Structures are given as C-alpha cells and as structure tokens.
Amino acid sequence: MSSLSTQVLVIGGGATGLGIAWDAALRGLKVVLIEQSDIGQGTSGRHHGLLHSGGRYALSDPVSARDCASENRILRKIAAHTIEDTGGIFVATPADPVDYPDRWFSACSHLNIPAEEISLSALLEREPLLNPRISRSFLVQDASIDSFDLAHSLVKGIQDHGGVVLLRHRLESVTRHQDCLVEAKISDLSNVESLSLSANLFINAAGPWAKTITNMAGAELPLALGKGTLVAMSHRLVNTVVNRCKPPSDGDIIVPVGTVSILGTTDVPVKEPTSLDIEPWEVDLLLAEGDLLLPGLRDSRPLRTWAGIRPLYRPVENGDAQTRNLLRAHVILDHEETDGLQCFISVIGGKLTTFRLMAEEAVDLICDKLEIDQKCSTASTPLPHETGQFYSLTSRLEKLEHQHSHAIADQVVCECELVMRGDIEFALEKTGSGTDLDDLRRDLRIGMGPCQAGFCAYRTYAISLEHSSSPPSLKGLHNFLYERWRGIRPVAWGSTLQQMEFSRRIYLDLLAAGPESENRS
Ligand SMILES: Cc1cc2nc3c(=O)[nH]c(=O)nc-3n(C[C@H](O)[C@H](O)[C@H](O)COP(=O)(O)OP(=O)(O)OC[C@H]3O[C@@H](n4cnc5c(N)ncnc54)[C@H](O)[C@@H]3O)c2cc1C
C-alpha cells in the first residue's frame, strides 16, 4: 500500500469539492482531492445548467437568492468561458397566482436582484413560441452554465497551483485517533490498489453521498435527498431561460443549453444517492407544465431524460418537511462543534451557482483551524481555460468549415455533436488510463445529440481500443449504451421511438453488443 500526506484532503469531485480544492490551492495549502468516478459524475453533471439570477428563490429562500445574485456577477467574470448569457424571463401564465408577480418583484428589488418588467409584445418578439396568454413578464440575469467545462477549468486551476486531483479514487474508511481523524484508506479503482493518506483536515464534499462519509467517521449528518427529473427536448425551443412567476414547484423552468432545451424539474424524496429511476408521471408532468409556457411543446421531440439528487440539509426541527420545502442555502458543519470530532468538516447543500462562495467559507474555516492567515482570492482570479480543449459546438463548426484536410484526425466520429477523431484521441491522451466512454461523453458530448449514440459509440469504442494503454472493456460499451437507453426509454414514442429502434438494431442485431439474453443470432 502506498502512502501520501497532505494538509487538506477533499472527498468528492463535484462543484463543491473542486471549488474548495481550488480555493485552498490558491491560498498555498497542500491539497489532495479524491473522486470515486470522473469529475462531474454526481449531481454537478446532472442538473439544468442554470446560472441562477436569484429570482427563483426571491420569496421562498432569500438567503439563497442573495447568494445566487452575487455569485452570478462573480462567475460571469471569473468563468466567462463556461457561461452563455441567455438572459432569463419570469412569466405569469393564466394558471399562476395573480398576486405573486407584485410580491415577487418587490422581493427582487429588496434583495438587489435586477428585474425589469416588459410588455407582452416585447416578450413575444424575443421568444415567439411563448404562450400569448402570459399576463406579466420580467427580464432577469439568468444564464446557462456548462458544468463540465467549469469542472475541467477547476481541475486545471487546482493542478496549476500544486494541488493533486485523483480520479477513480474512493474513500473506503477513515482512522480516528482519539477525537481526531488522522488517516484515510483509499482504493484506486483503475488498478485495485490501495492508498493510505494522512491529512491535517478532512473535508466531506461528497454531495448526496455525504452521509456515508460522516457514518465512516462516526459523526452525524442530517441529510435529506431529493430526486429531480429533467427532460431534454431535441431543439432549442427558446433562447432565453424561461421561469414561471409562481412559488417554486414541479416543471416550472426551461433552460436552453447548447442545442437543446431542458425542462425541469420534479422533487421526489429518495433514500439513496443512486435512486435515479424516472417515473412516467414525472415526464408527463414536465411536458404538461412545459406546454403551458410553450403551447405545442408536447408535440416536439423529447430527446432523453435523466435525474439528479439534491443533497439538502434537514435540521431536526424540519424533520417532516418535504424536500421541495427545504432551504437551498448551503451549510458548513464543523464536526468538532456538532460531534466533538476534530479535523473534519462537511460542506453540503447550496447550488452549483454558489459553489465558489461555499468554498470561500469552507476554506476560511480550514485556515482558522490550521492557523494560516491567507485571504480568499477566487472572486477575482479568472479560472484557467484552454481554448477549444473540450466542448464548444460553435468552435467545432468553425473548424469544420475551414478545414480542407483529409487527415484521419479530421474524420467526424459523432455527427450530432461534430466530434472528430482527433478530439477523441486528444481527450484519451489527456485523461489517461481508465477513461471510459462515459468520461468521453462528459468531455466531448459524445452520444448526447439527437441520435443518442446511434453511430458514435462503437466508433469511439474502436478508437479507444487503438489508443489506450489499458483498453476499455466491452462492458464499458454495454454500460454506456444501457445508460443512453435508460434515458430514452421514458420518452420512447414518435420519432424518438423510431430512433431508438434504429439504434437497437445496430447494437443488438448487427453488433450483438447486448447482454447474452438480448442478442439475436
Ligand atoms: C435536478 C437538479 C437540478 C439542479 N439544477 C441546478 C441548476 O440549474 N443550477 C444550479 O446552480 N444548481 C442546480 N442544482 C444543484 C446543484 O447541481 C448541486 O447543488 C451541486 O451540483 C452539488 O454539487 P456537489 O459537489 O455538492 O455534489 P456532487 O456533484 O454530487 O459531487 C459529489 C461527488 O462526491 C463523490 N463521492 C461520493 N462518495 C465518494 C467517496 N467515498 N470517495 C470519493 N468520492 C466520492 C461522487 O462521486 C460525486 O462526484 C440542481 C440539482 C438537481 C438535483
């Protein structure tokens, strides 16, 4: 077993953990982050991609609203390359409470959240497909944010400042010495080796898995899990984020992201971080509510569904509250205060939009504990950005238009997302051993377009076989296709069903790439 030591060990490579490791590295701390899978595999890669203006929580959760508004302004400066400035609108449909817009508007003014009322004609000029029976509409500063790009930039920011990011490394157990955590036992899942890591401070940023980590340490964490289902429509039906002007509830938002529009979300209490199954009623409800905003939406083509799990702090006094009614504000728990356990901090809740602020507060506490006097600089330090490193559809289109070469690297492998062979080879080289098709999907959007991996999965798999020193297993291809199928199945009707049947024939009938029981001779 190899061993390492560090000042700060961060458990979890979602936005929260990456933000903490970046802030700590910028302040000169020695930091190691471990992630059991790939970055952005947890909730941070399973949401709408909305950079909140704060409007959504202006009445229900003013602390979160204020945090979102101020972080929105900061992220536009330090992570501009991950943000598309779509703008946002709050609209009141005939189904919404008539007194809400005035109360909401005055809460926004009170919280310093920019909001401006516009006329119906100005609204329809901007978004012609919206319901003409909308009675009130307000412009806000919502935007869409690419969490995979953000995660890549954070990893680079950590590494540029001497921090270490270990992917496919899972925390298995922790050792206590009296009232202090001293050592972590970690498995390297790519080669089944173990690592022992001693640290001065252990930071639990494991999102929906955070309770498993506190259980390992013998500490308590009042955590509730809320599953949210989302539906991606195959087109960009709106160019602006559209919110219903009513108390937050199911199916009240549409976010344009890249080439698609994302409808969200439900909020169903679940017990496990892996409870990602989608119920038919959730899809029906999201389409019905979406139809109120965009009449005819039901007849558009849904591309796929997925779900993410919200880790929500549920103090004892809120023991019976529904997950929808729990506050979205983040919590930093010093387990020395709550459990008498030194050297251990949990950071949970919040939004992707507020990850930087959560990290700032967590690292302030870390510095206090380590008696280090270093101020936070993340609010004014732009995140590193390697131009065109991974995903940007516009840059890919531009490249394709201007290239006249017939080089093998310029062959298009994924027609939907314009991923070229050279992009895949570059990503494989960059991400190293253990990379699987799902990691490439997060890096390059392989399989995320309208054909949902109909053609690109087997081509990408073949390229991985040629280029990787540890070739990916056929099981990896099966898992990848299964995940695509799981997301399409709840919306399998009309042209989506035709596409699904087409892909099924390629993979199961032609390539026999399914479980034995499903293969045909
Ligand atoms: C449906 C839905 C929609 C949302 N929409 C938005 C939105 O539009 N805008 C917004 O700002 N916020 C949104 N959010 C909230 C936001 O996504 C979350 O607040 C944020 O992503 C949480 O990040 P995290 O890092 O805390 O958790 P995660 O991203 O889940 O990261 C935790 C990580 O810990 C790792 N881990 C767990 N156990 C171990 C272990 N033993 N060893 C090593 N690693 C481990 C996991 O693999 C995981 O990657 C949404 C949430 C949901 C559920």
Coordinates of C-alpha atoms and ligand atoms in Angstrom, one line a residue:
M1 CA 0.0 0.0 0.0
S2 CA 1.5 3.4 -1.0
S3 CA 1.1 6.4 1.3
L4 CA 0.8 10.1 1.0
S5 CA 0.3 13.0 3.3
T6 CA -1.3 16.4 2.9
Q7 CA -2.7 19.3 4.8
V8 CA -6.2 19.1 3.3
L9 CA -8.0 16.0 1.9
V10 CA -11.2 16.9 -0.1
I11 CA -13.6 14.0 -0.6
G12 CA -15.7 14.5 -3.8
G13 CA -15.0 15.9 -7.2
G14 CA -18.3 17.8 -7.8
A15 CA -18.5 21.6 -8.0
T16 CA -18.3 21.9 -4.2
G17 CA -15.2 19.8 -3.7
L18 CA -13.4 21.2 -6.8
G19 CA -14.2 24.7 -5.6
I20 CA -12.8 24.0 -2.1
A21 CA -9.6 22.4 -3.5
W22 CA -9.1 25.3 -6.0
D23 CA -9.5 27.9 -3.2
A24 CA -7.2 26.0 -0.9
A25 CA -4.5 25.6 -3.6
L26 CA -4.7 29.3 -4.4
R27 CA -4.1 30.1 -0.8
G28 CA -1.0 28.0 -0.9
L29 CA -2.3 25.0 1.1
K30 CA -1.2 21.5 0.3
V31 CA -4.4 19.8 -1.0
V32 CA -5.4 16.4 -2.4
L33 CA -8.9 15.8 -3.9
I34 CA -10.2 12.3 -4.4
E35 CA -13.2 11.4 -6.7
Q36 CA -14.5 7.9 -6.9
S37 CA -15.5 8.3 -10.5
D38 CA -15.0 11.0 -13.1
I39 CA -15.4 14.7 -12.3
G40 CA -19.0 15.9 -12.7
Q41 CA -20.4 12.4 -12.4
G42 CA -22.5 13.2 -9.4
T43 CA -25.2 15.9 -9.1
S44 CA -22.8 18.5 -10.6
G45 CA -23.2 16.8 -14.0
R46 CA -27.0 16.1 -13.7
H47 CA -28.8 19.4 -13.4
H48 CA -30.3 22.1 -15.7
G49 CA -27.2 24.1 -16.2
L50 CA -28.8 27.3 -14.9
L51 CA -26.7 30.1 -13.6
H52 CA -29.3 31.5 -11.2
S53 CA -30.1 35.2 -11.1
G54 CA -31.5 34.6 -7.6
G55 CA -35.1 35.3 -8.9
R56 CA -36.2 31.7 -8.4
Y57 CA -35.7 31.9 -4.6
A58 CA -36.5 35.6 -4.0
L59 CA -39.6 34.9 -1.9
S60 CA -39.1 31.3 -0.7
D61 CA -35.4 31.4 0.3
P62 CA -34.0 34.9 0.4
V63 CA -30.5 33.8 1.7
S64 CA -30.0 31.5 -1.3
A65 CA -31.5 34.2 -3.6
R66 CA -29.0 36.8 -2.4
D67 CA -26.1 34.4 -2.6
C68 CA -27.1 33.4 -6.2
A69 CA -27.3 37.0 -7.3
S70 CA -23.9 38.0 -6.0
E71 CA -22.2 34.8 -7.3
N72 CA -23.9 35.2 -10.7
R73 CA -22.0 38.5 -11.0
I74 CA -18.7 37.0 -9.9
L75 CA -18.9 33.8 -12.1
R76 CA -19.6 36.0 -15.2
K77 CA -16.1 37.5 -14.6
I78 CA -14.0 34.5 -13.5
A79 CA -15.6 31.7 -15.5
A80 CA -17.0 33.6 -18.6
H81 CA -15.9 30.8 -21.0
T82 CA -18.4 28.4 -19.3
I83 CA -21.4 30.7 -19.5
E84 CA -23.8 31.5 -22.3
D85 CA -25.5 34.8 -21.5
T86 CA -29.0 33.8 -22.5
G87 CA -30.7 36.1 -20.1
G88 CA -33.8 34.9 -18.2
I89 CA -37.6 35.8 -18.0
F90 CA -40.1 35.2 -15.3
V91 CA -43.6 34.9 -16.8
A92 CA -47.1 34.6 -15.2
T93 CA -49.3 32.2 -17.1
P94 CA -53.1 32.1 -16.7
A95 CA -52.6 29.1 -14.3
D96 CA -50.4 31.1 -11.9
P97 CA -51.5 33.1 -8.7
V98 CA -52.3 36.7 -9.8
D99 CA -50.9 38.4 -6.7
Y100 CA -47.5 36.6 -7.0
P101 CA -45.7 38.9 -9.6
D102 CA -46.0 42.0 -7.5
R103 CA -44.8 40.4 -4.3
W104 CA -42.0 38.7 -6.2
F105 CA -40.9 41.9 -8.0
S106 CA -40.7 43.8 -4.7
A107 CA -38.7 41.0 -3.1
C108 CA -36.3 41.2 -6.0
S109 CA -35.8 44.9 -5.5
H110 CA -35.4 44.4 -1.8
L111 CA -32.6 41.8 -2.4
N112 CA -30.9 43.8 -5.1
I113 CA -31.7 41.2 -7.8
P114 CA -32.1 43.1 -11.2
A115 CA -35.5 42.5 -12.7
E116 CA -37.3 44.6 -15.3
E117 CA -41.0 44.3 -16.4
I118 CA -41.5 44.1 -20.1
S119 CA -44.6 44.2 -22.3
L120 CA -46.2 41.1 -23.9
S121 CA -45.3 42.3 -27.3
A122 CA -41.6 42.8 -26.3
L123 CA -41.8 39.3 -24.8
L124 CA -43.2 37.7 -27.9
E125 CA -40.7 39.5 -30.1
R126 CA -37.9 38.0 -28.0
E127 CA -39.5 34.5 -27.6
P128 CA -42.2 34.0 -30.3
L129 CA -43.2 30.5 -29.2
L130 CA -44.2 31.6 -25.7
N131 CA -47.9 31.4 -24.6
P132 CA -49.6 34.6 -25.9
R133 CA -51.9 34.5 -22.8
I134 CA -49.0 35.3 -20.5
S135 CA -50.1 38.3 -18.4
R136 CA -46.8 39.6 -16.9
S137 CA -43.2 39.1 -17.7
F138 CA -39.9 40.3 -16.2
L139 CA -36.3 40.1 -17.5
V140 CA -33.7 38.8 -15.1
Q141 CA -30.0 37.9 -15.3
D142 CA -30.2 34.1 -15.6
A143 CA -27.8 32.4 -17.9
S144 CA -26.7 28.8 -18.8
I145 CA -23.5 27.4 -17.5
D146 CA -21.6 24.3 -18.7
S147 CA -20.7 22.4 -15.6
F148 CA -18.3 20.0 -17.4
D149 CA -16.3 23.0 -18.8
L150 CA -16.4 24.5 -15.3
A151 CA -15.1 21.3 -13.7
H152 CA -12.3 21.0 -16.3
S153 CA -11.2 24.6 -15.6
L154 CA -11.3 24.0 -11.8
V155 CA -9.2 20.8 -12.1
K156 CA -6.6 22.8 -14.1
G157 CA -6.8 25.7 -11.6
I158 CA -6.1 23.2 -8.8
Q159 CA -3.2 21.5 -10.6
D160 CA -1.6 24.8 -11.7
H161 CA -1.3 25.7 -8.0
G162 CA 0.3 22.5 -6.9
G163 CA -2.9 20.6 -5.8
V164 CA -3.5 17.0 -6.7
V165 CA -6.7 15.5 -8.2
L166 CA -7.0 11.8 -8.0
L167 CA -9.9 10.5 -10.2
R168 CA -11.3 7.0 -9.7
H169 CA -10.1 7.0 -6.1
R170 CA -12.7 6.1 -3.5
L171 CA -12.6 6.8 0.2
E172 CA -13.1 3.4 1.9
S173 CA -12.5 4.1 5.6
V174 CA -11.0 6.6 8.0
T175 CA -8.9 6.1 11.1
R176 CA -9.6 8.1 14.3
H177 CA -7.0 8.8 16.9
Q178 CA -8.9 9.8 20.0
D179 CA -11.2 12.6 18.8
C180 CA -9.4 13.4 15.6
L181 CA -9.5 11.9 12.1
V182 CA -5.9 11.1 11.1
E183 CA -5.8 8.8 8.1
A184 CA -7.9 7.8 5.1
K185 CA -7.8 4.4 3.3
I186 CA -8.5 5.0 -0.4
S187 CA -8.9 2.5 -3.3
D188 CA -7.5 3.3 -6.7
L189 CA -10.4 1.8 -8.8
S190 CA -8.4 1.8 -12.0
N191 CA -5.9 -0.8 -10.7
V192 CA -7.5 -2.0 -7.5
E193 CA -4.6 -0.8 -5.4
S194 CA -4.9 0.9 -2.0
L195 CA -3.5 4.2 -0.8
S196 CA -3.2 5.4 2.8
L197 CA -3.4 9.2 3.1
S198 CA -2.8 11.2 6.3
A199 CA -4.2 14.7 6.5
N200 CA -4.5 17.6 8.9
L201 CA -8.1 18.2 7.8
F202 CA -10.7 16.0 6.1
I203 CA -13.3 17.8 4.0
N204 CA -16.5 16.0 3.2
A205 CA -17.8 17.3 -0.1
A206 CA -19.5 14.1 -1.3
G207 CA -22.9 15.7 -2.1
P208 CA -25.6 13.1 -1.9
W209 CA -23.1 10.5 -0.5
A210 CA -22.0 12.9 2.3
K211 CA -23.8 10.9 5.0
T212 CA -21.9 7.7 4.0
I213 CA -18.7 9.7 4.7
T214 CA -19.9 11.0 8.1
N215 CA -21.0 7.5 9.0
M216 CA -17.5 6.2 8.3
A217 CA -16.1 8.8 10.7
G218 CA -18.8 8.1 13.4
A219 CA -20.4 11.6 13.0
E220 CA -23.9 12.7 12.3
L221 CA -25.3 14.5 9.3
P222 CA -29.0 15.4 8.9
L223 CA -29.2 15.0 5.2
A224 CA -32.3 14.7 3.0
L225 CA -32.1 13.6 -0.6
G226 CA -34.5 14.9 -3.3
K227 CA -34.5 13.4 -6.7
G228 CA -35.2 15.8 -9.6
T229 CA -36.0 14.6 -13.1
L230 CA -35.3 16.6 -16.2
V231 CA -36.3 16.2 -19.9
A232 CA -34.1 17.4 -22.8
M233 CA -36.1 18.4 -25.9
S234 CA -34.2 17.9 -29.1
H235 CA -34.3 21.5 -30.2
R236 CA -33.6 24.9 -28.7
L237 CA -37.2 25.9 -28.3
V238 CA -36.3 29.2 -26.5
N239 CA -33.1 31.2 -26.5
T240 CA -33.8 32.7 -23.0
V241 CA -34.2 30.8 -19.7
V242 CA -37.9 30.8 -19.0
N243 CA -39.3 30.6 -15.4
R244 CA -42.8 30.6 -14.2
C245 CA -43.6 33.5 -11.9
K246 CA -45.0 31.5 -9.0
P247 CA -43.8 29.7 -5.9
P248 CA -41.1 27.1 -7.0
S249 CA -42.7 23.8 -7.9
D250 CA -42.5 21.0 -10.4
G251 CA -41.9 21.7 -14.1
D252 CA -41.6 25.5 -13.9
I253 CA -38.5 26.2 -15.8
I254 CA -37.0 25.7 -19.3
V255 CA -33.3 26.3 -19.9
P256 CA -31.7 26.5 -23.3
V257 CA -28.4 24.7 -23.2
G258 CA -26.2 24.2 -26.3
T259 CA -28.5 22.8 -29.0
V260 CA -31.3 21.6 -26.7
S261 CA -33.9 22.9 -24.2
I262 CA -34.1 21.4 -20.7
L263 CA -37.4 21.1 -18.9
G264 CA -37.2 20.8 -15.1
T265 CA -37.8 19.5 -12.6
T266 CA -39.6 17.3 -10.1
D267 CA -38.6 16.9 -6.4
V268 CA -39.2 13.4 -5.0
P269 CA -37.7 12.4 -1.6
V270 CA -35.5 9.3 -2.0
K271 CA -33.3 7.3 0.3
E272 CA -30.2 6.5 -1.8
P273 CA -27.9 8.7 -3.9
T274 CA -28.3 6.1 -6.7
S275 CA -32.1 6.3 -6.8
L276 CA -32.2 7.7 -10.3
D277 CA -35.1 5.8 -11.8
I278 CA -37.6 8.0 -13.6
E279 CA -41.4 7.6 -13.2
P280 CA -43.7 8.1 -16.2
W281 CA -45.8 10.7 -14.2
E282 CA -42.7 12.8 -13.9
V283 CA -42.2 13.0 -17.6
D284 CA -46.0 13.6 -18.2
L285 CA -46.0 16.4 -15.7
L286 CA -42.9 18.1 -17.1
L287 CA -44.3 18.1 -20.6
A288 CA -47.8 19.3 -19.4
E289 CA -46.3 22.2 -17.4
G290 CA -43.9 23.0 -20.3
D291 CA -46.9 23.1 -22.6
L292 CA -48.4 25.9 -20.5
L293 CA -45.3 28.0 -21.3
L294 CA -44.8 26.9 -24.9
P295 CA -48.1 25.7 -26.4
G296 CA -47.5 22.7 -28.6
L297 CA -44.4 21.7 -26.7
R298 CA -45.9 18.2 -26.2
D299 CA -45.7 17.6 -30.0
S300 CA -41.9 18.5 -30.1
R301 CA -39.4 15.7 -29.9
P302 CA -38.1 14.8 -26.4
L303 CA -34.5 13.6 -26.7
R304 CA -33.9 12.0 -23.3
T305 CA -34.5 12.1 -19.6
W306 CA -32.2 12.0 -16.6
A307 CA -32.3 12.6 -12.9
G308 CA -30.0 14.2 -10.3
I309 CA -30.1 14.0 -6.5
R310 CA -30.2 17.2 -4.3
P311 CA -28.2 16.9 -1.1
L312 CA -30.3 19.0 1.3
Y313 CA -29.6 19.9 4.9
R314 CA -32.5 18.9 7.1
P315 CA -32.1 20.0 10.7
V316 CA -34.2 18.2 13.4
E317 CA -36.8 21.0 13.5
N318 CA -37.6 20.4 9.8
G319 CA -37.8 16.6 10.3
D320 CA -41.1 16.3 8.4
A321 CA -40.6 18.9 5.7
Q322 CA -40.9 17.8 2.1
T323 CA -37.6 18.1 0.2
R324 CA -39.2 20.8 -2.1
N325 CA -39.7 23.0 1.1
L326 CA -36.2 22.6 2.5
L327 CA -34.0 25.6 2.1
R328 CA -31.4 25.6 -0.7
A329 CA -28.8 27.6 1.2
H330 CA -25.6 25.7 1.9
V331 CA -24.3 24.6 5.3
I332 CA -20.8 24.1 6.6
L333 CA -20.7 21.7 9.5
D334 CA -17.6 21.7 11.8
H335 CA -17.9 18.3 13.3
E336 CA -15.8 19.5 16.3
E337 CA -18.8 21.5 17.3
T338 CA -21.5 19.0 16.3
D339 CA -19.9 15.7 17.2
G340 CA -16.7 16.6 19.2
L341 CA -14.7 15.2 16.2
Q342 CA -11.8 17.4 15.3
C343 CA -10.2 17.8 11.8
F344 CA -13.5 17.0 10.0
I345 CA -15.8 19.4 8.1
S346 CA -18.8 18.7 5.9
V347 CA -20.0 21.1 3.2
I348 CA -23.4 20.4 1.8
G349 CA -26.4 21.9 0.0
G350 CA -26.3 25.2 -1.9
K351 CA -26.4 25.4 -5.7
L352 CA -23.8 24.9 -8.4
T353 CA -24.2 28.7 -8.8
T354 CA -22.9 29.2 -5.3
F355 CA -20.0 26.7 -5.3
R356 CA -17.4 29.5 -5.1
L357 CA -18.9 31.1 -2.1
M358 CA -19.3 27.8 -0.3
A359 CA -15.7 27.1 -1.0
E360 CA -14.6 30.5 0.3
E361 CA -16.5 30.0 3.6
A362 CA -15.2 26.4 4.0
V363 CA -11.5 27.4 3.3
D364 CA -11.8 30.4 5.7
L365 CA -12.7 27.8 8.4
I366 CA -9.9 25.5 7.2
C367 CA -7.4 28.4 7.5
D368 CA -8.7 29.3 11.0
K369 CA -8.2 25.7 12.1
L370 CA -4.7 25.4 10.6
E371 CA -3.9 28.9 12.0
I372 CA -3.0 30.1 8.5
D373 CA -3.6 33.8 7.6
Q374 CA -4.3 33.7 3.8
K375 CA -7.2 35.6 2.3
C376 CA -9.5 34.1 -0.4
S377 CA -8.7 35.3 -4.0
T378 CA -11.1 33.3 -6.0
A379 CA -13.6 36.1 -6.6
S380 CA -11.0 38.0 -8.6
T381 CA -9.0 35.1 -10.2
P382 CA -10.1 34.0 -13.6
L383 CA -10.3 30.3 -14.0
P384 CA -7.8 28.9 -16.5
H385 CA -9.2 28.0 -19.9
E386 CA -7.5 26.0 -22.6
T387 CA -9.2 27.3 -25.7
G388 CA -11.1 24.7 -27.6
Q389 CA -9.8 21.9 -25.3
F390 CA -13.0 20.2 -25.0
Y391 CA -16.6 21.1 -25.9
S392 CA -17.8 24.1 -27.9
L393 CA -20.2 23.4 -30.8
T394 CA -19.6 26.8 -32.4
S395 CA -15.8 26.3 -32.4
R396 CA -16.3 22.9 -33.9
L397 CA -18.5 24.2 -36.7
E398 CA -16.0 26.9 -37.4
K399 CA -13.1 24.4 -37.5
L400 CA -15.1 22.1 -39.8
E401 CA -16.0 24.9 -42.2
H402 CA -12.4 26.0 -42.6
Q403 CA -10.6 22.7 -42.8
H404 CA -9.9 21.2 -46.1
S405 CA -7.7 18.3 -45.0
H406 CA -8.5 14.7 -45.4
A407 CA -6.4 13.7 -42.4
I408 CA -7.7 10.8 -40.4
A409 CA -7.8 13.1 -37.3
D410 CA -10.4 15.2 -39.1
Q411 CA -12.8 12.4 -39.6
V412 CA -16.2 13.2 -38.0
V413 CA -17.0 10.5 -35.5
C414 CA -20.1 11.9 -33.9
E415 CA -22.2 13.7 -36.5
C416 CA -24.7 15.2 -34.0
E417 CA -22.1 17.0 -31.8
L418 CA -19.4 17.3 -34.5
V419 CA -16.8 15.4 -32.6
M420 CA -13.7 14.5 -34.7
R421 CA -11.4 11.6 -34.3
G422 CA -8.6 14.0 -33.3
D423 CA -10.8 15.3 -30.4
I424 CA -11.2 11.8 -29.1
E425 CA -7.6 11.0 -29.4
F426 CA -6.7 14.2 -27.6
A427 CA -9.1 13.6 -24.8
L428 CA -7.9 10.0 -24.3
E429 CA -4.3 11.2 -24.1
K430 CA -5.2 14.0 -21.7
T431 CA -7.4 12.0 -19.3
G432 CA -5.2 8.9 -19.2
S433 CA -5.8 5.3 -18.2
G434 CA -9.2 4.1 -17.0
T435 CA -11.0 6.6 -19.3
D436 CA -14.3 5.1 -20.4
L437 CA -17.0 6.1 -22.9
D438 CA -19.0 7.9 -20.3
D439 CA -16.0 10.1 -19.3
L440 CA -15.6 10.9 -23.0
R441 CA -19.3 11.8 -23.2
R442 CA -18.8 14.4 -20.3
D443 CA -15.6 15.7 -22.0
L444 CA -16.8 15.9 -25.6
R445 CA -20.6 15.3 -25.6
I446 CA -20.2 12.0 -27.5
G447 CA -23.6 10.3 -27.7
M448 CA -25.6 13.3 -26.3
G449 CA -27.0 14.5 -29.7
P450 CA -30.3 13.6 -31.4
C451 CA -29.2 10.0 -32.4
Q452 CA -28.2 9.3 -28.8
A453 CA -25.1 7.2 -29.6
G454 CA -26.6 5.5 -32.6
F455 CA -23.4 5.8 -34.6
C456 CA -20.6 7.3 -32.4
A457 CA -20.5 4.8 -29.6
Y458 CA -19.0 1.9 -31.5
R459 CA -16.7 4.2 -33.5
T460 CA -15.4 5.8 -30.3
Y461 CA -15.0 2.4 -28.6
A462 CA -12.9 1.3 -31.5
I463 CA -10.7 4.4 -31.3
S464 CA -10.3 3.9 -27.5
L465 CA -9.1 0.3 -28.2
E466 CA -6.5 1.6 -30.6
H467 CA -5.2 4.4 -28.4
S468 CA -5.5 3.4 -24.8
S469 CA -2.7 1.6 -23.0
S470 CA -5.3 -0.1 -20.8
P471 CA -8.1 -0.9 -23.4
P472 CA -11.6 -0.2 -22.2
S473 CA -13.7 -3.4 -21.6
L474 CA -16.7 -4.3 -23.8
K475 CA -18.7 -4.0 -20.6
G476 CA -17.9 -0.2 -20.7
L477 CA -19.6 0.0 -24.2
H478 CA -22.6 -2.0 -22.8
N479 CA -22.9 0.3 -19.8
F480 CA -22.7 3.4 -21.9
L481 CA -25.4 2.1 -24.3
Y482 CA -27.5 1.0 -21.3
E483 CA -27.4 4.5 -19.8
R484 CA -28.4 6.1 -23.1
W485 CA -31.3 3.6 -23.3
R486 CA -32.4 4.2 -19.7
G487 CA -32.6 7.9 -20.5
I488 CA -34.6 7.5 -23.8
R489 CA -37.0 4.8 -22.6
P490 CA -39.3 7.2 -20.6
V491 CA -39.8 9.3 -23.7
A492 CA -40.0 6.5 -26.3
W493 CA -42.7 7.5 -28.6
G494 CA -43.0 9.1 -32.1
S495 CA -39.6 9.9 -33.8
T496 CA -37.7 9.2 -30.5
L497 CA -39.0 5.6 -30.6
Q498 CA -38.0 5.3 -34.3
Q499 CA -34.5 6.4 -33.5
M500 CA -34.4 4.0 -30.5
E501 CA -35.4 1.1 -32.6
F502 CA -32.9 2.0 -35.3
S503 CA -30.1 2.1 -32.6
R504 CA -31.3 -1.2 -31.1
R505 CA -31.0 -2.9 -34.4
I506 CA -27.4 -1.6 -34.9
Y507 CA -26.2 -2.6 -31.5
L508 CA -28.2 -5.7 -30.7
D509 CA -28.9 -7.3 -34.1
L510 CA -25.9 -6.2 -36.1
L511 CA -23.1 -5.9 -33.5
A512 CA -24.6 -8.3 -30.8
A513 CA -23.5 -5.7 -28.2
G514 CA -26.1 -6.6 -25.6
P515 CA -26.4 -9.0 -22.7
E516 CA -26.4 -12.6 -23.9
S517 CA -30.2 -12.9 -23.4
E518 CA -30.9 -10.0 -25.7
N519 CA -28.6 -11.0 -28.6
R520 CA -30.1 -12.4 -31.8
S521 CA -28.1 -14.8 -33.9
Ligands
LIG1 C1 -32.3 18.0 -10.7 C2 -31.4 19.1 -10.2 C3 -31.3 20.3 -10.9 C4 -30.4 21.3 -10.4 N1 -30.3 22.4 -11.2 C5 -29.4 23.4 -10.8 C6 -29.2 24.5 -11.6 O1 -29.7 24.6 -12.7 N2 -28.3 25.4 -11.2 C7 -27.6 25.3 -10.0 O2 -26.9 26.2 -9.7 N3 -27.8 24.2 -9.2 C8 -28.6 23.2 -9.6 N4 -28.8 22.1 -8.8 C9 -28.0 22.0 -7.6 C10 -26.5 21.6 -8.0 O3 -26.5 20.7 -9.0 C11 -25.9 21.0 -6.7 O4 -26.0 21.8 -5.6 C12 -24.4 20.7 -6.9 O5 -24.1 20.1 -8.1 C13 -23.9 19.8 -5.8 O6 -22.5 19.6 -6.0 P1 -21.7 18.7 -5.0 O7 -20.3 18.9 -5.4 O8 -22.0 19.1 -3.6 O9 -22.2 17.2 -5.2 P2 -21.8 16.2 -6.4 O10 -21.7 16.9 -7.7 O11 -22.8 15.1 -6.3 O12 -20.4 15.7 -6.0 C14 -20.1 14.8 -5.0 C15 -19.0 13.8 -5.5 O13 -18.5 13.0 -4.4 C16 -18.1 11.8 -5.0 N5 -18.0 10.8 -3.9 C17 -19.0 10.3 -3.2 N6 -18.5 9.4 -2.3 C18 -17.2 9.3 -2.5 C19 -16.2 8.5 -1.9 N7 -16.4 7.6 -1.0 N8 -14.9 8.7 -2.4 C20 -14.6 9.6 -3.4 N9 -15.6 10.4 -4.0 C21 -16.8 10.2 -3.5 C22 -19.2 11.5 -6.0 O14 -18.8 10.5 -7.0 C23 -19.5 12.9 -6.6 O15 -18.9 13.1 -7.8 C24 -29.6 21.1 -9.3 C25 -29.7 19.9 -8.6 C26 -30.6 18.9 -9.0 C27 -30.7 17.6 -8.3

